[in-house]
Amino acid sequence: MIEQLQDFLANTPVTDYRMILLLVGCGAFVGFINTIAGMATAISYGLFMMMGLPINVANGTTRVGVLLQFLTTSAIFRKKGYLDMKTGWKAGIPVGCGAIFGALLAAVLKVKVIEIVMAILLPVMSILLFVDRKKAAVLRQEKETSGQTLSNAWIFLIFTAIGVYGGFTHSGVGLLIMFASFFFLGLDMIRSNAIKQFAVVVYTPLALMVFIIYGQVNWGIALIYAIGNIIGGIAGSYASIKGGEKFIKVFVTVIIITMSTLLILKQFRN
């Protein structure tokens, strides 16, 4: 069955109605999960690679949908009153600065190197999905009570480092931005999520421009997939799925580990 799916993805033109439905449906699923949790962009990488795209082109192609999705969700969070623009720029500017370097790194490195790095990074990053937010809130409260706060310079450097990661691979950067906003900017989780949406909007055009310059965007796939991303992002912005969040986290983690394993096995085959 897996071989049949790979054959379909690799040999079916993107203009085929079945492929369009698949791309929009998968894009909506990824957009939904990325809005409420994170790490789902790894699913996009896996899908695009099965369609025959090298991982660097898959990386660049995902950014189109990411930008359009987070533009939409950022506007929704602001309309709801959760997004403070001053705080948003405080996170967005350093993330954007770092993203340029990260994207350049991803654009010029050999495909094999990117595959190995992502095979290692993505499973490690998926651990963030299972951070207990209530315990995290208690930890932050203890640090604030004891006066353990970071200077603005350190906060800038932390968000810049997150931007380097985000420029290299989008998968997981939202979680990093959200937890950094929670711990270092003193925001609650909802407002931290709003900052995540905005910071992604700031840095993604910068990273995307690098991938465009290096010819690493498949526009046919990107634009169709982006339709699904926007639909899923809108649904995720309004959804309340406390009961199903654990299942989603486990599902995404399984997908990430599977894809990472396949990337590692690919190196031995080569």
mmCIF file with all atom_site columns, N, CA, C and O in Angstrom, residues 35-54:
data_model
loop_
_atom_site.group_PDB
_atom_site.id
_atom_site.type_symbol
_atom_site.label_atom_id
_atom_site.label_alt_id
_atom_site.label_comp_id
_atom_site.label_asym_id
_atom_site.label_entity_id
_atom_site.label_seq_id
_atom_site.pdbx_PDB_ins_code
_atom_site.Cartn_x
_atom_site.Cartn_y
_atom_site.Cartn_z
_atom_site.occupancy
_atom_site.B_iso_or_equiv
_atom_site.pdbx_formal_charge
_atom_site.auth_seq_id
_atom_site.auth_comp_id
_atom_site.auth_asym_id
_atom_site.auth_atom_id
_atom_site.pdbx_PDB_model_num
ATOM 1  N N  . THR A 1 35 ? -1.355 25.446 13.988 1.00 0.00 ? 35 THR A N  1
ATOM 2  C CA . THR A 1 35 ? -1.948 26.573 14.695 1.00 0.00 ? 35 THR A CA 1
ATOM 3  C C  . THR A 1 35 ? -2.195 26.250 16.159 1.00 0.00 ? 35 THR A C  1
ATOM 4  O O  . THR A 1 35 ? -1.962 27.076 17.041 1.00 0.00 ? 35 THR A O  1
ATOM 5  N N  . ILE A 1 36 ? -2.626 25.030 16.444 1.00 0.00 ? 36 ILE A N  1
ATOM 6  C CA . ILE A 1 36 ? -2.984 24.691 17.833 1.00 0.00 ? 36 ILE A CA 1
ATOM 7  C C  . ILE A 1 36 ? -1.861 23.994 18.592 1.00 0.00 ? 36 ILE A C  1
ATOM 8  O O  . ILE A 1 36 ? -1.829 24.021 19.821 1.00 0.00 ? 36 ILE A O  1
ATOM 9  N N  . ALA A 1 37 ? -0.921 23.387 17.870 1.00 0.00 ? 37 ALA A N  1
ATOM 10 C CA . ALA A 1 37 ? 0.165  22.656 18.546 1.00 0.00 ? 37 ALA A CA 1
ATOM 11 C C  . ALA A 1 37 ? 1.494  22.992 17.893 1.00 0.00 ? 37 ALA A C  1
ATOM 12 O O  . ALA A 1 37 ? 2.217  23.888 18.329 1.00 0.00 ? 37 ALA A O  1
ATOM 13 N N  . GLY A 1 38 ? 1.853  22.293 16.822 1.00 0.00 ? 38 GLY A N  1
ATOM 14 C CA . GLY A 1 38 ? 3.113  22.564 16.136 1.00 0.00 ? 38 GLY A CA 1
ATOM 15 C C  . GLY A 1 38 ? 3.744  21.295 15.595 1.00 0.00 ? 38 GLY A C  1
ATOM 16 O O  . GLY A 1 38 ? 3.198  20.193 15.744 1.00 0.00 ? 38 GLY A O  1
ATOM 17 N N  . MET A 1 39 ? 4.865  21.449 14.903 1.00 0.00 ? 39 MET A N  1
ATOM 18 C CA . MET A 1 39 ? 5.683  20.358 14.354 1.00 0.00 ? 39 MET A CA 1
ATOM 19 C C  . MET A 1 39 ? 5.091  19.685 13.125 1.00 0.00 ? 39 MET A C  1
ATOM 20 O O  . MET A 1 39 ? 5.710  18.812 12.538 1.00 0.00 ? 39 MET A O  1
ATOM 21 N N  . ALA A 1 40 ? 3.878  20.074 12.701 1.00 0.00 ? 40 ALA A N  1
ATOM 22 C CA . ALA A 1 40 ? 3.221  19.360 11.602 1.00 0.00 ? 40 ALA A CA 1
ATOM 23 C C  . ALA A 1 40 ? 3.868  19.614 10.246 1.00 0.00 ? 40 ALA A C  1
ATOM 24 O O  . ALA A 1 40 ? 3.604  18.879 9.294  1.00 0.00 ? 40 ALA A O  1
ATOM 25 N N  . THR A 1 41 ? 4.712  20.632 10.141 1.00 0.00 ? 41 THR A N  1
ATOM 26 C CA . THR A 1 41 ? 5.392  20.886 8.871  1.00 0.00 ? 41 THR A CA 1
ATOM 27 C C  . THR A 1 41 ? 6.253  19.696 8.467  1.00 0.00 ? 41 THR A C  1
ATOM 28 O O  . THR A 1 41 ? 6.533  19.507 7.278  1.00 0.00 ? 41 THR A O  1
ATOM 29 N N  . ALA A 1 42 ? 6.651  18.886 9.428  1.00 0.00 ? 42 ALA A N  1
ATOM 30 C CA . ALA A 1 42 ? 7.404  17.665 9.108  1.00 0.00 ? 42 ALA A CA 1
ATOM 31 C C  . ALA A 1 42 ? 6.585  16.759 8.189  1.00 0.00 ? 42 ALA A C  1
ATOM 32 O O  . ALA A 1 42 ? 7.139  16.041 7.348  1.00 0.00 ? 42 ALA A O  1
ATOM 33 N N  . ILE A 1 43 ? 5.263  16.786 8.351  1.00 0.00 ? 43 ILE A N  1
ATOM 34 C CA . ILE A 1 43 ? 4.377  16.009 7.479  1.00 0.00 ? 43 ILE A CA 1
ATOM 35 C C  . ILE A 1 43 ? 4.474  16.540 6.051  1.00 0.00 ? 43 ILE A C  1
ATOM 36 O O  . ILE A 1 43 ? 4.495  15.768 5.083  1.00 0.00 ? 43 ILE A O  1
ATOM 37 N N  . SER A 1 44 ? 4.542  17.867 5.917  1.00 0.00 ? 44 SER A N  1
ATOM 38 C CA . SER A 1 44 ? 4.678  18.482 4.589  1.00 0.00 ? 44 SER A CA 1
ATOM 39 C C  . SER A 1 44 ? 5.970  18.031 3.921  1.00 0.00 ? 44 SER A C  1
ATOM 40 O O  . SER A 1 44 ? 5.988  17.688 2.730  1.00 0.00 ? 44 SER A O  1
ATOM 41 N N  . TYR A 1 45 ? 7.062  18.026 4.696  1.00 0.00 ? 45 TYR A N  1
ATOM 42 C CA . TYR A 1 45 ? 8.342  17.575 4.135  1.00 0.00 ? 45 TYR A CA 1
ATOM 43 C C  . TYR A 1 45 ? 8.227  16.145 3.605  1.00 0.00 ? 45 TYR A C  1
ATOM 44 O O  . TYR A 1 45 ? 8.677  15.831 2.506  1.00 0.00 ? 45 TYR A O  1
ATOM 45 N N  . GLY A 1 46 ? 7.634  15.285 4.423  1.00 0.00 ? 46 GLY A N  1
ATOM 46 C CA . GLY A 1 46 ? 7.490  13.886 4.029  1.00 0.00 ? 46 GLY A CA 1
ATOM 47 C C  . GLY A 1 46 ? 6.673  13.734 2.763  1.00 0.00 ? 46 GLY A C  1
ATOM 48 O O  . GLY A 1 46 ? 7.025  12.968 1.855  1.00 0.00 ? 46 GLY A O  1
ATOM 49 N N  . LEU A 1 47 ? 5.540  14.459 2.676  1.00 0.00 ? 47 LEU A N  1
ATOM 50 C CA . LEU A 1 47 ? 4.672  14.391 1.506  1.00 0.00 ? 47 LEU A CA 1
ATOM 51 C C  . LEU A 1 47 ? 5.402  14.872 0.257  1.00 0.00 ? 47 LEU A C  1
ATOM 52 O O  . LEU A 1 47 ? 5.385  14.201 -0.786 1.00 0.00 ? 47 LEU A O  1
ATOM 53 N N  . PHE A 1 48 ? 6.064  16.016 0.360  1.00 0.00 ? 48 PHE A N  1
ATOM 54 C CA . PHE A 1 48 ? 6.735  16.583 -0.810 1.00 0.00 ? 48 PHE A CA 1
ATOM 55 C C  . PHE A 1 48 ? 7.893  15.711 -1.270 1.00 0.00 ? 48 PHE A C  1
ATOM 56 O O  . PHE A 1 48 ? 8.160  15.593 -2.472 1.00 0.00 ? 48 PHE A O  1
ATOM 57 N N  . MET A 1 49 ? 8.587  15.097 -0.330 1.00 0.00 ? 49 MET A N  1
ATOM 58 C CA . MET A 1 49 ? 9.681  14.208 -0.706 1.00 0.00 ? 49 MET A CA 1
ATOM 59 C C  . MET A 1 49 ? 9.157  12.957 -1.405 1.00 0.00 ? 49 MET A C  1
ATOM 60 O O  . MET A 1 49 ? 9.778  12.448 -2.345 1.00 0.00 ? 49 MET A O  1
ATOM 61 N N  . MET A 1 50 ? 8.001  12.465 -0.956 1.00 0.00 ? 50 MET A N  1
ATOM 62 C CA . MET A 1 50 ? 7.384  11.322 -1.636 1.00 0.00 ? 50 MET A CA 1
ATOM 63 C C  . MET A 1 50 ? 6.924  11.697 -3.042 1.00 0.00 ? 50 MET A C  1
ATOM 64 O O  . MET A 1 50 ? 6.820  10.839 -3.926 1.00 0.00 ? 50 MET A O  1
ATOM 65 N N  . MET A 1 51 ? 6.660  12.981 -3.258 1.00 0.00 ? 51 MET A N  1
ATOM 66 C CA . MET A 1 51 ? 6.281  13.463 -4.589 1.00 0.00 ? 51 MET A CA 1
ATOM 67 C C  . MET A 1 51 ? 7.503  13.648 -5.486 1.00 0.00 ? 51 MET A C  1
ATOM 68 O O  . MET A 1 51 ? 7.356  13.996 -6.663 1.00 0.00 ? 51 MET A O  1
ATOM 69 N N  . GLY A 1 52 ? 8.692  13.451 -4.914 1.00 0.00 ? 52 GLY A N  1
ATOM 70 C CA . GLY A 1 52 ? 9.911  13.521 -5.712 1.00 0.00 ? 52 GLY A CA 1
ATOM 71 C C  . GLY A 1 52 ? 10.734 14.777 -5.532 1.00 0.00 ? 52 GLY A C  1
ATOM 72 O O  . GLY A 1 52 ? 11.746 14.954 -6.215 1.00 0.00 ? 52 GLY A O  1
ATOM 73 N N  . LEU A 1 53 ? 10.329 15.646 -4.594 1.00 0.00 ? 53 LEU A N  1
ATOM 74 C CA . LEU A 1 53 ? 11.111 16.864 -4.368 1.00 0.00 ? 53 LEU A CA 1
ATOM 75 C C  . LEU A 1 53 ? 12.300 16.564 -3.460 1.00 0.00 ? 53 LEU A C  1
ATOM 76 O O  . LEU A 1 53 ? 12.146 15.875 -2.454 1.00 0.00 ? 53 LEU A O  1
ATOM 77 N N  . PRO A 1 54 ? 13.480 17.097 -3.770 1.00 0.00 ? 54 PRO A N  1
ATOM 78 C CA . PRO A 1 54 ? 14.613 16.997 -2.834 1.00 0.00 ? 54 PRO A CA 1
ATOM 79 C C  . PRO A 1 54 ? 14.245 17.737 -1.546 1.00 0.00 ? 54 PRO A C  1
ATOM 80 O O  . PRO A 1 54 ? 13.406 18.646 -1.568 1.00 0.00 ? 54 PRO A O  1
#
